PDB file of C-alpha atoms in Angstrom:
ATOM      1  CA  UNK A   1       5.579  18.837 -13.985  1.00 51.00           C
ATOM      2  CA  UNK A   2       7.529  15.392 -13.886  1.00 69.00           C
ATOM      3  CA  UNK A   3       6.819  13.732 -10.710  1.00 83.00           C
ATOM      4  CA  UNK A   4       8.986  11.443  -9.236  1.00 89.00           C
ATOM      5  CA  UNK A   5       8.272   8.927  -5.978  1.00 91.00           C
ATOM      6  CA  UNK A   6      10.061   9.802  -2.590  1.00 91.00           C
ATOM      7  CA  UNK A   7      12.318   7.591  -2.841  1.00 92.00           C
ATOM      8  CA  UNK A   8      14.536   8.792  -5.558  1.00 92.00           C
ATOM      9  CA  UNK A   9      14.999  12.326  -3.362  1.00 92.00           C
ATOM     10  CA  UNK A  10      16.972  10.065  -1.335  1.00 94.00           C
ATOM     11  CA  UNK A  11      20.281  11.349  -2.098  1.00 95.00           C
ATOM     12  CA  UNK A  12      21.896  10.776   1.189  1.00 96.00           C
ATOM     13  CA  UNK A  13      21.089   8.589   4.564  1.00 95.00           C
ATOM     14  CA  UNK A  14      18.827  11.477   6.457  1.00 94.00           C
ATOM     15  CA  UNK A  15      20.639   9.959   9.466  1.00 95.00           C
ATOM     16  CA  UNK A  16      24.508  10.183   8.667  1.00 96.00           C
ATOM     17  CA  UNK A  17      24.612  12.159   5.501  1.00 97.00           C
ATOM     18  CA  UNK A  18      26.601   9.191   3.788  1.00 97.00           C
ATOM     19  CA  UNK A  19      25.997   9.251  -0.219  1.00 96.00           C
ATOM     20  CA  UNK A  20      22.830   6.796  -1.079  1.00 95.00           C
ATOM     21  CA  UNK A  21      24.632   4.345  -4.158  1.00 92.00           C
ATOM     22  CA  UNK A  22      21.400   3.337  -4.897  1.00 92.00           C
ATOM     23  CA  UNK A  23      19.017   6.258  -5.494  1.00 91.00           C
ATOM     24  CA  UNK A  24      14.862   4.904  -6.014  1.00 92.00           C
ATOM     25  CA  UNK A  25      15.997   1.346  -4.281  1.00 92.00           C
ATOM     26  CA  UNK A  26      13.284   0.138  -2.107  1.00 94.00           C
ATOM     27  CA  UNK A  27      13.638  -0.386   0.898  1.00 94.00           C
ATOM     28  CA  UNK A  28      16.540   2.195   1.338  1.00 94.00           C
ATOM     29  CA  UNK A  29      19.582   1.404   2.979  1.00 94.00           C
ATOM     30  CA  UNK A  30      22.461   3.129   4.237  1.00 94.00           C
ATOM     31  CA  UNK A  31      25.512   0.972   4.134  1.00 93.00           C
ATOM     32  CA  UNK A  32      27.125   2.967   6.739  1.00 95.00           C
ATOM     33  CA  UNK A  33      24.488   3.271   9.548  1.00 95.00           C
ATOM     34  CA  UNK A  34      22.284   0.371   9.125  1.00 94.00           C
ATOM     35  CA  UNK A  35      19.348   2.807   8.557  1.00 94.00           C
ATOM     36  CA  UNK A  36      16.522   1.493   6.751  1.00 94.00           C
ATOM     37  CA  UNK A  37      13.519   3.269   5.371  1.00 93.00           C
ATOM     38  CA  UNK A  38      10.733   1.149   3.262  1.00 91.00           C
ATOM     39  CA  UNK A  39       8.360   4.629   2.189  1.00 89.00           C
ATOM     40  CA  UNK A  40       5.264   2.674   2.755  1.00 89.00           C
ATOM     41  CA  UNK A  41       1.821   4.270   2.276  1.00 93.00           C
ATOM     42  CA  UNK A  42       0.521   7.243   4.721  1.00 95.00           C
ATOM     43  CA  UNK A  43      -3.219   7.244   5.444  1.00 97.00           C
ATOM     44  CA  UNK A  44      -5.473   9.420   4.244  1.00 98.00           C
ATOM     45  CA  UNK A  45      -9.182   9.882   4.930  1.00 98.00           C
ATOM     46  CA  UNK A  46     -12.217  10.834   2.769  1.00 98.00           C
ATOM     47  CA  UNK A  47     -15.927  11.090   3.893  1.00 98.00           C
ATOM     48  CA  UNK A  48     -18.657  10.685   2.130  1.00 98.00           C
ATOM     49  CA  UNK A  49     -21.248  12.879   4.207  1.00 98.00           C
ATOM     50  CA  UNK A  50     -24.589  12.015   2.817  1.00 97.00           C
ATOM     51  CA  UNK A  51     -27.783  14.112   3.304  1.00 96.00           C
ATOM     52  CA  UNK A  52     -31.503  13.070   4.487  1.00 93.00           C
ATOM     53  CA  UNK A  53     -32.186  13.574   0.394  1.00 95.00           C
ATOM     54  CA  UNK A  54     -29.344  10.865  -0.467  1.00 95.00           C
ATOM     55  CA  UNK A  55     -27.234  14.046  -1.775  1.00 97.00           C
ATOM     56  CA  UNK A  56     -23.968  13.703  -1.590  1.00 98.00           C
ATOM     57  CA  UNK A  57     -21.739  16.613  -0.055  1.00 98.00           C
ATOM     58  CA  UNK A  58     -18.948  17.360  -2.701  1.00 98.00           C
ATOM     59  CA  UNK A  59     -16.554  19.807  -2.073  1.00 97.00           C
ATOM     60  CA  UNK A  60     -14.481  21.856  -4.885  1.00 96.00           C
ATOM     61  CA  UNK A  61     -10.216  21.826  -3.812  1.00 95.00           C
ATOM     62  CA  UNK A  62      -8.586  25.402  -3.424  1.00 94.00           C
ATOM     63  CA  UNK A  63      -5.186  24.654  -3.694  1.00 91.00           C
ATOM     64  CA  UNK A  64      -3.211  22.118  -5.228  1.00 88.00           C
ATOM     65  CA  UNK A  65      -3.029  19.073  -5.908  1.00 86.00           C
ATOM     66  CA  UNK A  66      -6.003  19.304  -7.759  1.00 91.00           C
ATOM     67  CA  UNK A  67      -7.424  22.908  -7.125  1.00 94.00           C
ATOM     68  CA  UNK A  68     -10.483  23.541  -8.992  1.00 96.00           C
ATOM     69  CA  UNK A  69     -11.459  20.092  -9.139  1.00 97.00           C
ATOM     70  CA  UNK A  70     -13.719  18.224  -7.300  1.00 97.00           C
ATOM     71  CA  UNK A  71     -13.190  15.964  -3.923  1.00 97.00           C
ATOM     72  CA  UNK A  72     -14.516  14.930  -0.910  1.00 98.00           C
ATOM     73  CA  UNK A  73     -14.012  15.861   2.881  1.00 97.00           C
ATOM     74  CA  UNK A  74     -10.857  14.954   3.967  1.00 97.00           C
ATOM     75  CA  UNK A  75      -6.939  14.585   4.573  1.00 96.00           C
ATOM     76  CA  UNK A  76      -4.067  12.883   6.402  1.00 96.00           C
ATOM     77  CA  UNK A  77      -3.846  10.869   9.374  1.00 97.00           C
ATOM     78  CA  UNK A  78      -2.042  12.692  11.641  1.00 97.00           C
ATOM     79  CA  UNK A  79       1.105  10.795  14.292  1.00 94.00           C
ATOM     80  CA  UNK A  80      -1.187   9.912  17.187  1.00 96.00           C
ATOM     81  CA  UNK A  81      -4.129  10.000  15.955  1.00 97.00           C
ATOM     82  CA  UNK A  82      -6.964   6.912  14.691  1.00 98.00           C
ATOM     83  CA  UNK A  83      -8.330   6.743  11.483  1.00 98.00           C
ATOM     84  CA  UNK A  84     -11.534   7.876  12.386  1.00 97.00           C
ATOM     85  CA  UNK A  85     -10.074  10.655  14.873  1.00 98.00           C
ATOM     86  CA  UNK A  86      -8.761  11.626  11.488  1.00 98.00           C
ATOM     87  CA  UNK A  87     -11.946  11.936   9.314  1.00 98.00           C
ATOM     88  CA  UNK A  88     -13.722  13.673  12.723  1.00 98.00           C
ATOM     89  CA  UNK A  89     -11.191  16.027  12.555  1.00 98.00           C
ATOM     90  CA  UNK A  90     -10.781  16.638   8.594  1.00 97.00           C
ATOM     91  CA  UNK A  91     -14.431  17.212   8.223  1.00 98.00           C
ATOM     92  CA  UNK A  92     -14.716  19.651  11.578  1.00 97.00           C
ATOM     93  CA  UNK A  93     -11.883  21.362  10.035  1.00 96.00           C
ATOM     94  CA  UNK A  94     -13.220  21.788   6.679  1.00 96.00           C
ATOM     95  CA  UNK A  95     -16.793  22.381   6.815  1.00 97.00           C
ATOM     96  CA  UNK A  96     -17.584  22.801  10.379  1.00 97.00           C
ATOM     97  CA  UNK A  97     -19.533  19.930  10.589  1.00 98.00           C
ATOM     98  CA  UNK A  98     -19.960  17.137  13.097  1.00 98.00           C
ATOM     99  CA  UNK A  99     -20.823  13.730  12.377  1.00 98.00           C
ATOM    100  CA  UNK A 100     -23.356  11.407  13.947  1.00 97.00           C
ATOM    101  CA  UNK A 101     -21.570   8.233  12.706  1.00 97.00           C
ATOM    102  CA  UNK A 102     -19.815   6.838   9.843  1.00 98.00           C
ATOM    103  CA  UNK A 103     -18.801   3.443   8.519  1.00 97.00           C
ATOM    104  CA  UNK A 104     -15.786   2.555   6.390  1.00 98.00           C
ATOM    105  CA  UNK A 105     -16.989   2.165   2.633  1.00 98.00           C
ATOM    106  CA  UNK A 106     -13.854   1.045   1.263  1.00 96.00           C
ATOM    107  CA  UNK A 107      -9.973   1.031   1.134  1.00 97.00           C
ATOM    108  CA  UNK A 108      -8.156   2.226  -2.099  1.00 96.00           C
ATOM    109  CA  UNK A 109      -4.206   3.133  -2.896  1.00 94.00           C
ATOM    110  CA  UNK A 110      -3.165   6.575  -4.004  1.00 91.00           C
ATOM    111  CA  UNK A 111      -0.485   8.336  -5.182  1.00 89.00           C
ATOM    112  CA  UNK A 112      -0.210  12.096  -3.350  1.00 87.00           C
ATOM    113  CA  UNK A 113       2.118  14.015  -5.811  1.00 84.00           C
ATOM    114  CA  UNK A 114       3.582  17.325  -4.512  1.00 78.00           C
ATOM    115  CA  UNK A 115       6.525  19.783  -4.918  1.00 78.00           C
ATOM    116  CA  UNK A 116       7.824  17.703  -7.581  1.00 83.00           C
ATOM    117  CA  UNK A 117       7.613  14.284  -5.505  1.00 85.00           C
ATOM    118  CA  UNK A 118       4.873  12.046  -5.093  1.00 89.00           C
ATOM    119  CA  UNK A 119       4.714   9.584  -1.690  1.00 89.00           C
ATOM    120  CA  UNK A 120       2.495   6.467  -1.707  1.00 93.00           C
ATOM    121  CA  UNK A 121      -1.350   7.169   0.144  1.00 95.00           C
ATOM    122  CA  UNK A 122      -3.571   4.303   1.472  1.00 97.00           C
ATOM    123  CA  UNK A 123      -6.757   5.986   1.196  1.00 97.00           C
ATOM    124  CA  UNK A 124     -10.014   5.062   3.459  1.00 98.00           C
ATOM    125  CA  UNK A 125     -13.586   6.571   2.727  1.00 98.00           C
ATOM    126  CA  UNK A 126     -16.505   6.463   5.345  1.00 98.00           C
ATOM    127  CA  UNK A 127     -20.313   6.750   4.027  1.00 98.00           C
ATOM    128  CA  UNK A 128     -21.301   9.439   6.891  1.00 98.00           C
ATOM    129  CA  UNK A 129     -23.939  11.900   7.969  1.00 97.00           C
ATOM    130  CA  UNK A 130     -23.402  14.654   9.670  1.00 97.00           C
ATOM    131  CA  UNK A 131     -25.317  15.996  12.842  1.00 96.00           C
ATOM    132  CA  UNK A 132     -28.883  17.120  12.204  1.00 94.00           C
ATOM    133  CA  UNK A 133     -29.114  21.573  12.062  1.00 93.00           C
ATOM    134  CA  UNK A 134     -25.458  22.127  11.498  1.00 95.00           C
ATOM    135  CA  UNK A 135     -24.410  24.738   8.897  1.00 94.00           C
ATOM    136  CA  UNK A 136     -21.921  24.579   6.313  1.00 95.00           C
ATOM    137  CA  UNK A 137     -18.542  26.767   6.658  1.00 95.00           C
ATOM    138  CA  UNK A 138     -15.596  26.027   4.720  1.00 95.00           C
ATOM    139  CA  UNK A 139     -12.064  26.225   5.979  1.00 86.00           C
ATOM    140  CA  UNK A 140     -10.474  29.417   4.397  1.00 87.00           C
ATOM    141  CA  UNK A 141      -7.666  28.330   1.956  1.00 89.00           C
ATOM    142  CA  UNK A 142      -8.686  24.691   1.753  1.00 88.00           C
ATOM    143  CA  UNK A 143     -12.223  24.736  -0.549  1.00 94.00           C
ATOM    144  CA  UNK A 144     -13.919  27.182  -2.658  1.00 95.00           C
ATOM    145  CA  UNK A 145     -16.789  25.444  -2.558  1.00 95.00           C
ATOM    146  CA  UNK A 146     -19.287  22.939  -1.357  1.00 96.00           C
ATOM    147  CA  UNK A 147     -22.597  21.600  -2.866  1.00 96.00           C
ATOM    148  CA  UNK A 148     -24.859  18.949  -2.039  1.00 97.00           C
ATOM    149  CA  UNK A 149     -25.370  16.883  -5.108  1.00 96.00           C
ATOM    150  CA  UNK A 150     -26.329  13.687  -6.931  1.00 96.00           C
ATOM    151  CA  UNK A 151     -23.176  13.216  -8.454  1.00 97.00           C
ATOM    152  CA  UNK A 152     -23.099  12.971 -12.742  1.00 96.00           C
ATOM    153  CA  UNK A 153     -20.512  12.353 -15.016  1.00 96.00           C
ATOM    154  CA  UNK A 154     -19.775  15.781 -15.327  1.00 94.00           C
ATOM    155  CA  UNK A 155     -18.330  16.077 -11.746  1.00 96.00           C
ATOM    156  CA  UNK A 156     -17.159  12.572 -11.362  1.00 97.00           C
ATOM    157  CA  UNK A 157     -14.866  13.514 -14.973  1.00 97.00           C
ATOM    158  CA  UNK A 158     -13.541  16.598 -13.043  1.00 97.00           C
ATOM    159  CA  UNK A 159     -12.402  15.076 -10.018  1.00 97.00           C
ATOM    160  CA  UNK A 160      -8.955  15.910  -8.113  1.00 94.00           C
ATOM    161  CA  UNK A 161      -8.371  12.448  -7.274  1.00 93.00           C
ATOM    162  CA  UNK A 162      -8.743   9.036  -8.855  1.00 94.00           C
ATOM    163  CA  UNK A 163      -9.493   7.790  -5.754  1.00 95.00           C
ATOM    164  CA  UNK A 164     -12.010   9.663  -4.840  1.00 96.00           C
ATOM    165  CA  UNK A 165     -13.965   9.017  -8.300  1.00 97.00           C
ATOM    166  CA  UNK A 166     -13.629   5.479  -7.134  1.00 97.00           C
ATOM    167  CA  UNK A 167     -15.561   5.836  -3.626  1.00 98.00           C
ATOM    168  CA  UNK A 168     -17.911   7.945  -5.505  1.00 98.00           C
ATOM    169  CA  UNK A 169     -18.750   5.301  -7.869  1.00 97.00           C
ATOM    170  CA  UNK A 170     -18.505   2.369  -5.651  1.00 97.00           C
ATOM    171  CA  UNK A 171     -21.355   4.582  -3.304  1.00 97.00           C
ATOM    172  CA  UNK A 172     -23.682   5.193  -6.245  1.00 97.00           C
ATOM    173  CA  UNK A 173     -23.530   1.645  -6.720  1.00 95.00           C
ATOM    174  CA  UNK A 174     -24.451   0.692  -3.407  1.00 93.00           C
ATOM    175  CA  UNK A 175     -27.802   2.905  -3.886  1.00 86.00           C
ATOM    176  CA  UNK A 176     -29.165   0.756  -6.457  1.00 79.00           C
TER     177      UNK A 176
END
């Protein structure tokens, strides 16, 4: 499917309707309101929940983008809501767990493509562990599976998201 960024769905001024001359311009601006729009990143979270045996808790997507693949814990930053409300929440919600603490790992930018659109992502991963004698439920819908791993080549090949290869790697290379 050819994806396109958000900006070039703006066909009209979402405030007055008024034709957009300009189609893909960034920032967007409606000559007949004053709105202006600059599509900057939305924040995502990813957490890399690490075990007492240095495994790594990866988690296999059930829907798209990227079903079948691999990924981590994790999703959007909700209005309202910190960063690390965010990954507290988007782990709880898809595996039930709790964590004990977590501490940012690094920042990366993404590209969320969807329906034919894609909208620029700031992603932030967390190193984490979870609360001791918790068990492991995935959200129905959201992941077919979880394992706790060392990661190899094999999984970091198949990953959903670039991104998430990237905080992979950049982990493993912090164990060394």
């Amino acid at each position: 499917m050819n994806e396109n960024p958000i900006e070039t769905a703006y066909l009209h001024c979402p405030r007055c309707a008024t034709p957009n001359d300009d189609p893909g311009s960034i920032p967007f601006r409606c000559g007949s309101c004053g709105l202006t729009l600059f599509f900057g990143p939305v924040a995502a979270v990813g957490a890399l929940i690490v075990d007492e045996q240095q495994r790594l808790l990866m988690v296999r997507r059930a829907k798209n983008p990227g079903k079948g693949l691999w990924g981590l814990p994790g999703g959007f930053v909700d209005r309202g809501e910190s960063v690390e409300q965010a990954l507290r929440r988007e782990v709880l919600e898809e595996t039930s767990l709790e964590l004990a603490d977590s501490e940012l790992l690094l920042t990366h930018p993404n590209r969320y493509a969807y329906g034919g659109i894609w909208v620029p992502v700031i992603d932030l991963f967390y190193r984490c562990r979870a609360k001791p004698h918790q068990t492991l439920h995935l959200a129905d819908g959201e992941l077919q599976a979880a394992h706790w791993l060392h990661p190899t080549a094999e999984q970091l090949d198949h990953m959903a998201f670039p991104s998430n290869r990237l905080a992979i790697e950049t982990w493993l290379d912090s164990q060394r």
